[in-house]
Short mmCIF file of C-alpha atoms and ligand atoms in Angstrom, two decimals:
data_model
loop_
_atom_site.label_atom_id
_atom_site.label_comp_id
_atom_site.label_asym_id
_atom_site.label_seq_id
_atom_site.Cartn_x
_atom_site.Cartn_y
_atom_site.Cartn_z
CA MET A 1 -12.14 14.10 17.84
CA ASP A 2 -8.22 14.86 18.07
CA LYS A 3 -6.32 15.99 14.53
CA ILE A 4 -2.40 16.22 14.13
CA LEU A 5 -1.29 17.70 10.96
CA VAL A 6 1.45 16.35 9.29
CA LEU A 7 2.59 19.28 7.62
CA ASP A 8 5.00 18.47 4.69
CA PHE A 9 8.02 19.24 3.73
CA GLY A 10 9.21 16.82 1.19
CA GLY A 11 10.60 14.18 3.45
CA GLN A 12 10.16 10.31 2.40
CA TYR A 13 9.25 9.28 5.19
CA ASN A 14 5.92 12.04 5.77
CA GLN A 15 3.34 9.29 5.05
CA LEU A 16 4.66 6.97 7.26
CA ILE A 17 4.66 9.70 10.11
CA ALA A 18 0.78 10.02 9.34
CA ARG A 19 0.23 6.25 9.48
CA ARG A 20 2.41 5.90 12.71
CA VAL A 21 0.32 8.48 14.26
CA ARG A 22 -2.94 6.59 13.47
CA GLU A 23 -1.46 2.80 14.87
CA GLN A 24 -2.12 5.48 18.16
CA ASN A 25 -5.51 6.03 17.52
CA VAL A 26 -4.91 9.64 16.61
CA PHE A 27 -5.98 11.09 13.46
CA ALA A 28 -3.19 12.92 11.63
CA GLU A 29 -3.39 14.06 7.91
CA VAL A 30 0.03 14.99 5.70
CA ARG A 31 -0.28 18.48 4.11
CA GLY A 32 2.08 20.33 1.84
CA TYR A 33 3.77 23.33 3.20
CA ASN A 34 2.34 25.05 0.36
CA LYS A 35 -0.81 24.18 0.24
CA ILE A 36 -1.97 25.15 3.97
CA THR A 37 -1.99 28.68 5.54
CA LEU A 38 -1.42 29.67 8.36
CA GLU A 39 -5.43 31.03 8.55
CA GLU A 40 -6.13 27.36 8.01
CA ILE A 41 -4.28 25.92 10.10
CA ARG A 42 -5.97 28.56 12.80
CA ALA A 43 -9.51 27.66 11.93
CA GLU A 44 -8.67 23.58 11.56
CA GLY A 45 -8.20 23.15 15.26
CA TYR A 46 -4.89 20.69 14.77
CA SER A 47 -4.07 19.12 18.09
CA GLY A 48 -0.40 18.92 17.74
CA ILE A 49 1.73 20.27 14.08
CA ILE A 50 4.76 17.43 13.07
CA PHE A 51 6.91 19.46 10.68
CA THR A 52 8.30 16.43 8.64
CA GLY A 53 12.56 16.17 6.57
CA GLY A 54 13.08 16.89 3.34
CA PRO A 55 15.98 16.85 1.84
CA ASN A 56 17.06 20.52 1.47
CA SER A 57 18.99 22.87 3.11
CA VAL A 58 17.23 25.33 5.61
CA TYR A 59 19.83 28.65 4.18
CA ASP A 60 18.58 27.83 0.38
CA ASP A 61 16.70 30.18 -1.17
CA SER A 62 14.22 27.38 -2.42
CA SER A 63 13.81 25.61 0.02
CA PRO A 64 10.53 25.42 1.62
CA HIS A 65 9.59 27.56 4.40
CA PHE A 66 6.89 28.52 6.29
CA ASP A 67 5.41 31.47 8.32
CA PRO A 68 7.63 31.11 11.38
CA ALA A 69 4.40 32.32 13.65
CA ILE A 70 3.22 28.88 13.21
CA LEU A 71 5.37 28.67 16.28
CA LYS A 72 3.18 30.98 18.05
CA LEU A 73 -0.10 29.41 17.67
CA GLY A 74 -0.12 27.60 20.87
CA VAL A 75 -0.86 24.24 19.14
CA PRO A 76 2.23 21.85 19.94
CA VAL A 77 5.25 20.95 17.10
CA LEU A 78 7.37 18.50 16.99
CA GLY A 79 9.76 18.81 13.98
CA ILE A 80 11.86 16.17 12.57
CA CYS A 81 14.86 15.82 10.38
CA TYR A 82 14.83 18.94 8.03
CA GLY A 83 12.03 20.09 10.40
CA HIS A 84 13.34 19.98 13.42
CA GLN A 85 16.16 22.47 11.71
CA LEU A 86 13.42 24.34 10.36
CA MET A 87 11.54 25.11 13.68
CA ALA A 88 14.97 26.30 15.13
CA TRP A 89 15.58 28.43 12.28
CA MET A 90 12.51 30.28 12.60
CA ALA A 91 12.99 30.77 16.50
CA GLY A 92 16.26 32.38 15.60
CA GLY A 93 18.93 28.87 16.02
CA ASN A 94 21.95 28.30 13.84
CA ILE A 95 22.45 26.24 11.06
CA CYS A 96 25.59 24.84 10.23
CA SER A 97 25.75 23.48 6.45
CA ALA A 98 29.28 23.20 6.51
CA GLY A 99 28.65 19.32 5.62
CA ASN A 100 31.77 18.24 8.08
CA ILE A 101 29.35 15.52 10.22
CA SER A 102 27.11 13.65 8.79
CA GLU A 103 25.23 11.30 10.43
CA TYR A 104 23.92 8.23 8.67
CA GLY A 105 21.91 4.93 10.03
CA LYS A 106 22.03 3.89 13.23
CA VAL A 107 23.51 5.75 16.48
CA GLU A 108 23.71 6.04 20.02
CA LEU A 109 21.30 8.72 21.04
CA LYS A 110 22.29 10.22 24.72
CA ALA A 111 19.50 11.80 26.26
CA SER A 112 17.80 14.23 28.84
CA PRO A 113 15.07 14.04 31.42
CA SER A 114 12.34 15.91 28.86
CA PRO A 115 8.69 15.08 28.76
CA LEU A 116 9.41 13.56 24.65
CA PHE A 117 11.48 11.43 26.69
CA LYS A 118 9.09 9.85 29.20
CA ASP A 119 9.56 6.16 29.94
CA ILE A 120 12.57 6.18 26.82
CA PRO A 121 16.30 4.55 28.18
CA LYS A 122 18.85 7.59 28.63
CA GLU A 123 21.16 5.45 26.21
CA SER A 124 18.91 4.28 23.11
CA VAL A 125 19.65 3.28 19.55
CA CYS A 126 17.90 6.19 16.49
CA TRP A 127 18.10 6.33 13.18
CA MET A 128 19.72 9.38 11.59
CA SER A 129 20.08 10.69 7.96
CA HIS A 130 21.83 14.67 7.43
CA THR A 131 24.46 16.88 7.27
CA ASP A 132 23.08 20.10 9.06
CA TYR A 133 22.88 20.07 12.27
CA VAL A 134 21.54 22.87 14.80
CA ASN A 135 24.83 24.13 16.08
CA LYS A 136 23.43 27.28 17.94
CA THR A 137 19.36 26.42 19.35
CA PRO A 138 17.74 29.64 19.80
CA GLU A 139 16.11 31.26 22.47
CA GLY A 140 14.47 29.82 25.14
CA PHE A 141 15.03 25.94 23.29
CA ASP A 142 17.27 22.92 25.86
CA ILE A 143 18.33 20.69 23.71
CA ILE A 144 17.60 17.44 25.59
CA ALA A 145 19.86 15.05 23.07
CA VAL A 146 23.00 15.09 20.96
CA THR A 147 25.08 12.26 19.99
CA ASP A 148 28.88 11.68 18.93
CA ASN A 149 28.40 13.66 16.26
CA CYS A 150 25.48 15.85 16.12
CA PRO A 151 25.27 18.65 19.39
CA CYS A 152 21.54 19.17 18.80
CA ALA A 153 20.11 15.18 18.17
CA ALA A 154 17.23 17.04 19.65
CA MET A 155 16.06 21.05 21.93
CA SER A 156 12.96 21.87 22.92
CA CYS A 157 11.00 24.58 24.37
CA GLU A 158 8.46 23.68 27.30
CA ALA A 159 7.09 26.96 27.63
CA GLN A 160 5.53 27.03 24.03
CA ARG A 161 5.60 22.75 23.54
CA LEU A 162 7.85 22.69 21.30
CA TYR A 163 10.27 19.75 19.77
CA GLY A 164 12.83 19.10 17.34
CA VAL A 165 14.61 16.18 16.80
CA GLN A 166 17.55 15.35 14.57
CA PHE A 167 17.27 11.76 14.02
CA HIS A 168 13.16 10.03 12.74
CA PRO A 169 11.13 8.56 15.29
CA GLU A 170 9.08 7.57 12.37
CA VAL A 171 11.36 4.67 11.34
CA THR A 172 11.06 1.00 13.81
CA HIS A 173 15.09 1.56 13.66
CA THR A 174 14.54 4.68 16.05
CA GLU A 175 14.15 2.26 19.05
CA PHE A 176 12.32 4.42 21.41
CA GLY A 177 10.26 6.20 18.07
CA LYS A 178 7.09 5.22 18.86
CA GLN A 179 6.77 6.31 22.41
CA LEU A 180 8.41 8.97 21.71
CA LEU A 181 5.76 9.71 19.57
CA HIS A 182 3.20 8.40 22.24
CA ASN A 183 4.44 11.06 24.66
CA PHE A 184 3.81 13.71 21.79
CA LEU A 185 0.38 12.84 21.10
CA PHE A 186 -0.68 11.91 24.92
CA ASP A 187 1.25 13.94 27.03
CA ILE A 188 2.29 16.87 25.37
CA CYS A 189 -0.51 17.07 22.66
CA GLY A 190 -3.05 15.63 24.94
CA CYS A 191 -4.66 13.79 22.47
CA ALA A 192 -7.56 11.25 24.02
CA GLY A 193 -6.97 8.78 21.56
CA ASP A 194 -10.04 7.69 20.00
CA TRP A 195 -9.57 7.60 16.19
CA SER A 196 -10.42 3.78 14.56
CA MET A 197 -10.70 3.04 10.71
CA GLY A 198 -14.43 3.97 11.54
CA ASN A 199 -14.61 7.03 12.33
CA TYR A 200 -12.01 6.88 9.06
CA CYS A 201 -14.81 5.67 6.73
CA LYS A 202 -16.95 7.93 8.29
CA THR A 203 -14.82 11.20 7.51
CA ALA A 204 -13.89 9.81 3.91
CA ILE A 205 -17.53 9.01 3.29
CA ALA A 206 -18.92 12.39 3.78
CA SER A 207 -16.50 14.25 2.26
CA LEU A 208 -16.38 11.67 -0.61
CA ARG A 209 -20.11 12.75 -0.89
CA ASP A 210 -19.32 16.68 -0.56
CA LYS A 211 -16.66 15.99 -3.23
CA ILE A 212 -19.21 14.21 -6.01
CA GLY A 213 -22.09 16.00 -5.14
CA ALA A 214 -24.66 14.78 -7.59
CA GLY A 215 -21.83 13.53 -10.13
CA LYS A 216 -21.20 10.21 -11.91
CA VAL A 217 -18.01 8.28 -11.29
CA LEU A 218 -16.74 5.20 -12.62
CA LEU A 219 -14.33 2.18 -11.46
CA ALA A 220 -12.34 0.18 -13.15
CA LEU A 221 -12.75 -3.46 -10.80
CA SER A 222 -10.10 -5.98 -10.79
CA GLY A 223 -11.74 -7.89 -8.11
CA GLY A 224 -7.59 -6.88 -6.48
CA VAL A 225 -8.59 -5.71 -2.44
CA ASP A 226 -7.87 -2.18 -3.28
CA SER A 227 -10.44 -1.48 -6.66
CA SER A 228 -13.01 -3.56 -4.08
CA VAL A 229 -12.60 -1.14 -1.12
CA CYS A 230 -12.42 1.64 -3.49
CA ALA A 231 -15.80 0.49 -4.65
CA ALA A 232 -17.10 -0.44 -1.53
CA LEU A 233 -16.66 3.02 -0.64
CA LEU A 234 -18.08 5.13 -3.59
CA ALA A 235 -20.66 2.42 -2.97
CA GLU A 236 -21.36 3.63 0.31
CA ALA A 237 -20.85 7.14 -0.70
CA VAL A 238 -23.11 8.19 -3.79
CA GLY A 239 -24.27 4.59 -4.49
CA SER A 240 -26.56 4.17 -8.12
CA GLN A 241 -24.39 7.79 -9.34
CA LEU A 242 -21.47 4.62 -9.48
CA THR A 243 -20.75 2.88 -12.38
CA CYS A 244 -18.36 -0.48 -11.81
CA VAL A 245 -16.93 -1.96 -14.75
CA PHE A 246 -15.59 -5.65 -14.31
CA VAL A 247 -13.45 -7.16 -16.30
CA ASP A 248 -14.09 -10.52 -16.37
CA HIS A 249 -10.88 -11.62 -18.71
CA GLY A 250 -11.65 -15.76 -17.99
CA LEU A 251 -8.06 -15.85 -16.35
CA MET A 252 -9.50 -15.54 -12.88
CA ARG A 253 -9.30 -18.11 -10.35
CA LYS A 254 -11.75 -20.54 -9.39
CA ASN A 255 -15.13 -19.15 -8.69
CA GLU A 256 -13.25 -15.63 -8.49
CA GLY A 257 -15.96 -13.57 -11.15
CA ASP A 258 -19.11 -15.01 -9.07
CA GLU A 259 -17.23 -14.18 -5.51
CA VAL A 260 -16.85 -10.58 -6.83
CA GLU A 261 -19.74 -10.29 -8.35
CA ALA A 262 -21.08 -11.30 -4.74
CA ALA A 263 -19.79 -9.33 -2.72
CA PHE A 264 -21.21 -6.02 -4.43
CA SER A 265 -24.72 -7.56 -5.06
CA LYS A 266 -25.60 -5.18 -1.17
CA TRP A 267 -25.17 -2.18 -3.07
CA ASP A 268 -27.48 0.02 -4.77
CA ILE A 269 -24.99 0.43 -7.88
CA ASN A 270 -24.54 0.25 -11.73
CA PHE A 271 -22.88 -3.21 -11.71
CA VAL A 272 -21.45 -4.08 -14.90
CA ARG A 273 -19.84 -7.55 -14.70
CA ILE A 274 -18.08 -8.30 -18.60
CA ASN A 275 -17.91 -11.95 -19.77
CA ALA A 276 -14.47 -11.78 -21.96
CA ALA A 277 -12.97 -14.52 -21.34
CA ASP A 278 -13.84 -15.30 -25.64
CA ARG A 279 -12.23 -11.73 -26.48
CA PHE A 280 -9.15 -12.75 -24.49
CA LEU A 281 -8.37 -15.94 -25.25
CA ALA A 282 -8.77 -15.11 -28.57
CA LYS A 283 -6.09 -12.45 -29.10
CA LEU A 284 -4.11 -14.71 -26.56
CA LYS A 285 -3.83 -17.70 -29.50
CA GLY A 286 -0.44 -18.24 -30.28
CA VAL A 287 1.13 -16.29 -27.43
CA GLU A 288 4.02 -18.34 -25.71
CA GLU A 289 6.72 -15.36 -24.13
CA PRO A 290 5.05 -14.10 -20.97
CA GLU A 291 6.23 -10.51 -21.57
CA ARG A 292 4.03 -10.98 -24.67
CA LYS A 293 0.74 -11.85 -22.51
CA ARG A 294 0.90 -9.14 -20.24
CA LYS A 295 1.11 -6.43 -22.80
CA THR A 296 -2.14 -8.63 -24.58
CA ILE A 297 -3.98 -8.88 -21.69
CA GLY A 298 -3.32 -5.06 -20.82
CA GLU A 299 -4.13 -3.98 -23.88
CA GLU A 300 -7.21 -5.85 -24.38
CA PHE A 301 -8.58 -5.37 -20.75
CA ILE A 302 -8.27 -1.05 -22.33
CA ARG A 303 -10.54 -2.16 -24.92
CA VAL A 304 -13.09 -3.41 -23.37
CA PHE A 305 -13.43 -0.87 -21.27
CA GLU A 306 -13.29 1.31 -23.61
CA ASP A 307 -15.95 -0.38 -25.21
CA GLU A 308 -18.58 0.09 -22.08
CA SER A 309 -17.27 2.72 -21.75
CA LYS A 310 -18.31 4.37 -24.68
CA GLN A 311 -21.57 3.35 -24.76
CA LEU A 312 -21.98 5.04 -20.33
CA GLY A 313 -21.25 8.32 -22.33
CA SER A 314 -19.29 10.61 -20.02
CA VAL A 315 -18.86 10.76 -16.72
CA ASP A 316 -17.50 13.81 -13.84
CA TYR A 317 -14.82 11.80 -11.97
CA LEU A 318 -12.95 8.10 -12.57
CA ALA A 319 -11.79 6.17 -9.71
CA GLN A 320 -8.96 5.02 -8.91
CA GLY A 321 -7.91 2.17 -6.37
CA THR A 322 -4.29 3.68 -6.14
CA ILE A 323 -3.19 2.98 -2.55
CA TYR A 324 0.13 4.62 -0.91
CA PRO A 325 2.95 2.50 -1.62
CA ASP A 326 1.41 3.26 -5.14
CA VAL A 327 2.28 6.71 -4.77
CA ILE A 328 5.32 8.42 -6.07
CA GLU A 329 5.08 11.83 -4.56
CA SER A 330 6.83 14.82 -6.58
CA GLY A 331 8.33 15.72 -3.51
CA LEU A 332 7.57 19.07 -1.72
CA GLY A 333 3.44 18.29 -1.14
CA ALA A 334 3.06 18.23 -4.84
CA SER A 335 0.59 16.43 -6.21
CA ALA A 336 1.70 12.84 -6.64
CA VAL A 337 2.72 11.40 -9.92
CA ILE A 338 0.40 8.35 -10.46
CA LYS A 339 2.03 5.18 -11.00
CA SER A 340 1.15 2.92 -14.10
CA HIS A 341 -1.24 0.34 -12.91
CA HIS A 342 0.14 -2.51 -14.20
CA ASN A 343 -3.03 -4.68 -13.26
CA VAL A 344 -5.22 -2.82 -16.07
CA GLY A 345 -1.71 -1.22 -17.95
CA GLY A 346 -2.17 2.57 -18.13
CA LEU A 347 -4.67 5.16 -17.57
CA PRO A 348 -7.45 5.13 -20.31
CA ASP A 349 -7.34 8.17 -22.07
CA PHE A 350 -9.79 8.01 -24.18
CA VAL A 351 -12.34 7.80 -21.20
CA ASP A 352 -14.44 11.65 -21.22
CA PHE A 353 -14.22 12.37 -17.77
CA LYS A 354 -12.98 15.82 -15.68
CA GLU A 355 -10.82 14.49 -12.82
CA ILE A 356 -9.53 11.51 -11.45
CA ILE A 357 -10.65 10.30 -8.15
CA GLU A 358 -8.29 8.33 -5.60
CA PRO A 359 -9.39 7.44 -2.23
CA LEU A 360 -7.45 5.12 -0.62
CA ARG A 361 -4.75 6.99 -2.00
CA LEU A 362 -3.38 7.83 1.82
CA LEU A 363 -3.45 4.26 3.02
CA PHE A 364 -1.05 1.62 3.47
CA LYS A 365 -2.31 -2.19 2.42
CA ASP A 366 -3.32 -3.31 5.59
CA GLU A 367 -5.47 -0.20 6.71
CA VAL A 368 -6.78 -0.48 3.06
CA ARG A 369 -8.16 -4.24 4.55
CA GLN A 370 -9.00 -2.41 7.86
CA LEU A 371 -11.56 -0.55 5.52
CA GLY A 372 -12.35 -2.97 3.81
CA ARG A 373 -13.76 -4.82 6.62
CA GLU A 374 -15.85 -1.59 7.64
CA LEU A 375 -17.33 -1.59 5.07
CA GLY A 376 -18.18 -4.80 5.44
CA LEU A 377 -16.38 -6.69 2.28
CA PRO A 378 -16.59 -10.67 2.91
CA GLU A 379 -13.39 -11.88 4.51
CA TYR A 380 -12.61 -13.81 1.81
CA LEU A 381 -12.19 -10.13 -0.80
CA VAL A 382 -10.48 -8.02 2.40
CA SER A 383 -7.48 -10.54 3.12
CA ARG A 384 -7.44 -11.87 -0.67
CA GLN A 385 -3.71 -12.76 -1.09
CA PRO A 386 -1.86 -10.54 -4.19
CA PHE A 387 -2.55 -12.15 -7.36
CA PRO A 388 -1.16 -10.88 -10.56
CA GLY A 389 -3.20 -8.43 -13.66
CA PRO A 390 -2.74 -10.93 -15.79
CA GLY A 391 -3.99 -14.29 -13.99
CA LEU A 392 -3.42 -17.33 -15.01
CA ALA A 393 -2.41 -16.18 -17.62
CA ILE A 394 1.16 -16.51 -16.42
CA ARG A 395 1.49 -19.49 -14.10
CA VAL A 396 -0.18 -21.54 -17.56
CA LEU A 397 3.03 -22.14 -19.23
CA GLY A 398 3.87 -21.49 -22.39
CA GLU A 399 0.60 -20.74 -24.86
CA ILE A 400 -2.87 -20.27 -22.99
CA THR A 401 -5.75 -23.04 -24.28
CA ARG A 402 -9.48 -22.90 -21.79
CA GLU A 403 -8.79 -26.41 -21.00
CA LYS A 404 -5.20 -25.45 -20.03
CA LEU A 405 -7.24 -23.10 -17.69
CA ASP A 406 -9.45 -24.97 -16.15
CA ILE A 407 -6.69 -28.00 -15.05
CA LEU A 408 -5.66 -25.02 -13.59
CA ARG A 409 -8.08 -23.55 -11.60
CA GLU A 410 -9.30 -27.45 -10.54
CA ALA A 411 -5.39 -27.81 -9.60
CA ASP A 412 -4.73 -24.80 -7.80
CA ALA A 413 -7.96 -24.24 -6.12
CA ILE A 414 -7.16 -28.02 -4.20
CA PHE A 415 -3.73 -26.76 -2.96
CA ARG A 416 -5.05 -23.10 -1.86
CA GLU A 417 -8.03 -25.61 -0.26
CA GLU A 418 -5.47 -27.53 1.49
CA LEU A 419 -2.33 -25.31 2.57
CA ASP A 420 -5.67 -22.94 4.09
CA LYS A 421 -7.04 -25.73 6.64
CA SER A 422 -3.16 -25.88 7.57
CA ASN A 423 -1.71 -23.56 9.96
CA ALA A 424 1.50 -23.31 7.31
CA ALA A 425 1.90 -19.80 7.24
CA ALA A 426 2.69 -18.37 3.25
CA SER A 427 2.29 -15.01 2.45
CA GLN A 428 1.13 -15.71 -1.19
CA TYR A 429 0.51 -19.13 -2.99
CA PHE A 430 -0.39 -20.88 -5.82
CA ALA A 431 -0.63 -23.43 -8.32
CA VAL A 432 1.45 -23.79 -12.45
CA LEU A 433 0.42 -25.65 -14.84
CA THR A 434 3.79 -26.51 -16.49
CA ASN A 435 3.86 -27.15 -19.77
CA ALA A 436 6.03 -30.38 -18.87
CA ARG A 437 4.10 -33.72 -19.62
CA SER A 438 5.34 -37.11 -17.77
CA VAL A 439 4.60 -40.11 -17.97
CA GLY A 440 2.42 -42.36 -14.92
CA VAL A 441 0.20 -45.10 -14.23
CA MET A 442 -3.45 -45.65 -13.18
CA GLY A 443 -5.21 -48.62 -11.98
CA ASP A 444 -4.06 -50.62 -15.07
CA ALA A 445 -3.03 -48.22 -18.20
CA ARG A 446 -0.22 -45.40 -18.52
CA THR A 447 -1.14 -42.59 -18.26
CA TYR A 448 0.30 -39.39 -19.77
CA GLY A 449 -0.68 -36.15 -17.93
CA TYR A 450 0.96 -32.62 -16.96
CA THR A 451 2.99 -31.82 -14.25
CA VAL A 452 1.61 -29.39 -11.84
CA ALA A 453 3.79 -27.39 -9.98
CA LEU A 454 2.83 -25.56 -6.50
CA ARG A 455 4.72 -22.92 -5.23
CA ALA A 456 4.33 -21.15 -1.10
CA VAL A 457 6.98 -18.06 -0.63
CA THR A 458 6.82 -16.46 2.64
CA THR A 459 7.61 -12.67 2.25
CA ASP A 460 7.67 -9.14 3.27
CA ASP A 461 7.35 -7.07 0.28
CA PHE A 462 7.54 -9.29 -2.73
CA MET A 463 11.09 -8.16 -3.28
CA THR A 464 12.61 -10.95 -2.17
CA ALA A 465 11.49 -14.11 -1.10
CA ASP A 466 11.96 -17.50 0.66
CA TRP A 467 9.92 -20.27 -0.28
CA ALA A 468 7.49 -21.82 2.43
CA ARG A 469 8.50 -24.78 4.73
CA ILE A 470 5.46 -26.60 4.58
CA PRO A 471 4.99 -29.95 6.64
CA TYR A 472 5.09 -32.47 4.44
CA GLU A 473 1.19 -33.76 4.85
CA VAL A 474 -0.24 -30.71 3.48
CA LEU A 475 1.76 -31.52 0.38
CA GLU A 476 1.02 -35.12 -0.27
CA LYS A 477 -2.79 -34.23 0.78
CA ALA A 478 -2.37 -31.86 -2.13
CA SER A 479 -0.63 -34.16 -4.51
CA SER A 480 -2.74 -37.13 -3.39
CA ARG A 481 -6.48 -34.98 -4.41
CA ILE A 482 -5.08 -33.02 -7.24
CA THR A 483 -4.13 -36.09 -9.43
CA ASN A 484 -7.38 -38.10 -8.42
CA GLU A 485 -9.66 -35.32 -8.67
CA VAL A 486 -8.08 -33.18 -11.87
CA ARG A 487 -8.23 -34.74 -15.05
CA SER A 488 -4.91 -34.66 -17.17
CA VAL A 489 -2.64 -34.22 -14.21
CA SER A 490 -0.49 -36.99 -13.31
CA ARG A 491 2.48 -35.66 -11.14
CA ILE A 492 3.63 -32.93 -8.42
CA VAL A 493 7.06 -30.87 -7.97
CA TYR A 494 6.75 -28.47 -5.10
CA ASP A 495 9.45 -25.26 -5.95
CA ILE A 496 11.96 -24.81 -3.54
CA THR A 497 13.59 -22.02 -4.82
CA SER A 498 14.00 -18.31 -3.23
CA LYS A 499 13.76 -14.84 -4.91
CA PRO A 500 16.60 -14.18 -5.90
CA PRO A 501 17.60 -16.12 -8.00
CA ALA A 502 13.59 -17.40 -8.99
CA THR A 503 10.66 -15.02 -9.27
CA VAL A 504 7.66 -15.97 -7.22
CA GLU A 505 5.95 -16.24 -10.55
CA TRP A 506 7.13 -18.92 -13.09
CA GLU A 507 6.49 -16.41 -15.76
P1 LIG B 601 7.76 -11.94 -9.16
O1 LIG B 601 6.63 -12.60 -10.14
O2 LIG B 601 8.20 -10.55 -10.27
O3 LIG B 601 5.96 -11.08 -8.39
O4 LIG B 601 8.20 -12.33 -8.21
C1 LIG B 601 5.93 -10.24 -7.18
C2 LIG B 601 4.71 -10.12 -6.58
O5 LIG B 601 4.02 -9.33 -7.98
C3 LIG B 601 3.12 -10.24 -8.64
N1 LIG B 601 2.72 -10.72 -10.28
C4 LIG B 601 2.80 -9.16 -11.12
N2 LIG B 601 1.79 -8.56 -10.34
N3 LIG B 601 0.62 -8.13 -12.58
C5 LIG B 601 0.49 -8.01 -10.94
O6 LIG B 601 -0.45 -6.90 -10.78
C6 LIG B 601 1.92 -8.99 -12.80
O7 LIG B 601 1.97 -8.51 -14.12
C7 LIG B 601 2.44 -9.45 -12.10
N4 LIG B 601 3.28 -10.39 -11.64
C8 LIG B 601 4.27 -10.88 -10.99
C9 LIG B 601 3.13 -11.82 -7.93
O8 LIG B 601 2.49 -12.48 -7.93
C10 LIG B 601 3.58 -11.58 -6.81
O9 LIG B 601 2.93 -11.31 -5.21
#
């Protein structure tokens, strides 16, 4: 199988490059420039190497560099941004750091014929972000693209299959970035494009087995996509050496706890489900303020997990379902800092373990879902919409009671069912039990029930969101079913605020 090495010099898009390569069915792995040697690179037999960008200037002593002999391995190299300048510098060219030109954003690129620009128009738009630039190409290199402000926007040495581009082909703003990477991977490196998530799955399982050996692994399962896929991967890799602790805090949606448990029944793992609804509800009694709810739940989660793991004794590994967007790179290929997991309120520092393993840390969300499907997890789990760690606690406004949770669970299930049946597009949708009661009439009797708000949003990143234009018929059906089927609900409203100024959740 062909493999591409993405040699990381600290750029912000390093993982994105690997993902773009994998999207073209070629396996790519990111390695820090100081985490792999020339000899290891030779031994790995890569089909091609990509140097990433980076924030530095090649002339700074502290800048990341690599043995220039890498250009003589006979393996095609594509340098991007800082990687392009580094390649020029390694091969004896010159870089200008005077800072009198600086390009940022979309720029018109004028390209000359080159295998790298096959099927790319002479003039196209590329994404630039640099101050330094190559002002003298190394011997044997030709300039193959320019912009108005950059005399060497791309260069190549055909004889040695070395290419450098000042712009970023991996970002979508570069019009023909995908084609450029395609040209590099297939025409220049000769890759076959036979990699798939299925292969990745096999490789990941093999390397987890190798690493874990006979060790014991502990994982806190939340039932969300990431921790579920992480659990499934480990279950497949080490089976009975894995203990999954699934804390059911009683704040999940209808049937969710049972669905999660059922999804893991096919593996021979130690699956511990803790029904802790009473504990959580006791802690939440009298709590009305949203942030206090979140904090209380996060802390209690840790306590429950702690109590359980004390009984398990020491483990060798603590597994986390951290995925790439959760990883905050500390730069320069150094190991990443773990973002405090907002679902579990931080790392349990009391659990006795040797090491943390994060088998999904290279994957983006859609890749995680794909991996879950590969592992045979049910679709309802794999394609699950985001669900906040504090669960329904932040959708029952004000104080939480068991009764209110039950009402909300029923109303929410009906709304989601009706929306799923329709073709309406929404990224996240749910019901909220407002604290407002209102007067209604049923038969000849006066009612005085809760107001349920329905919320559906469309968004790419959840940083901003628009309210979803759900067809009236779907809203009508949901409204009539909820008021008929759920006791104590007498009014339904639909939330038509976007984010900002509102947030997706009501609390
Ligand atoms: P907001 O309400 O901030 O939500 O617009 C954006 C996205 O984040 C989810 N969310 C949470 N997820 N713990 C979580 O794990 C939380 O405390 C939390 N609060 C909001 C929300 O469901 C939406 O997808």
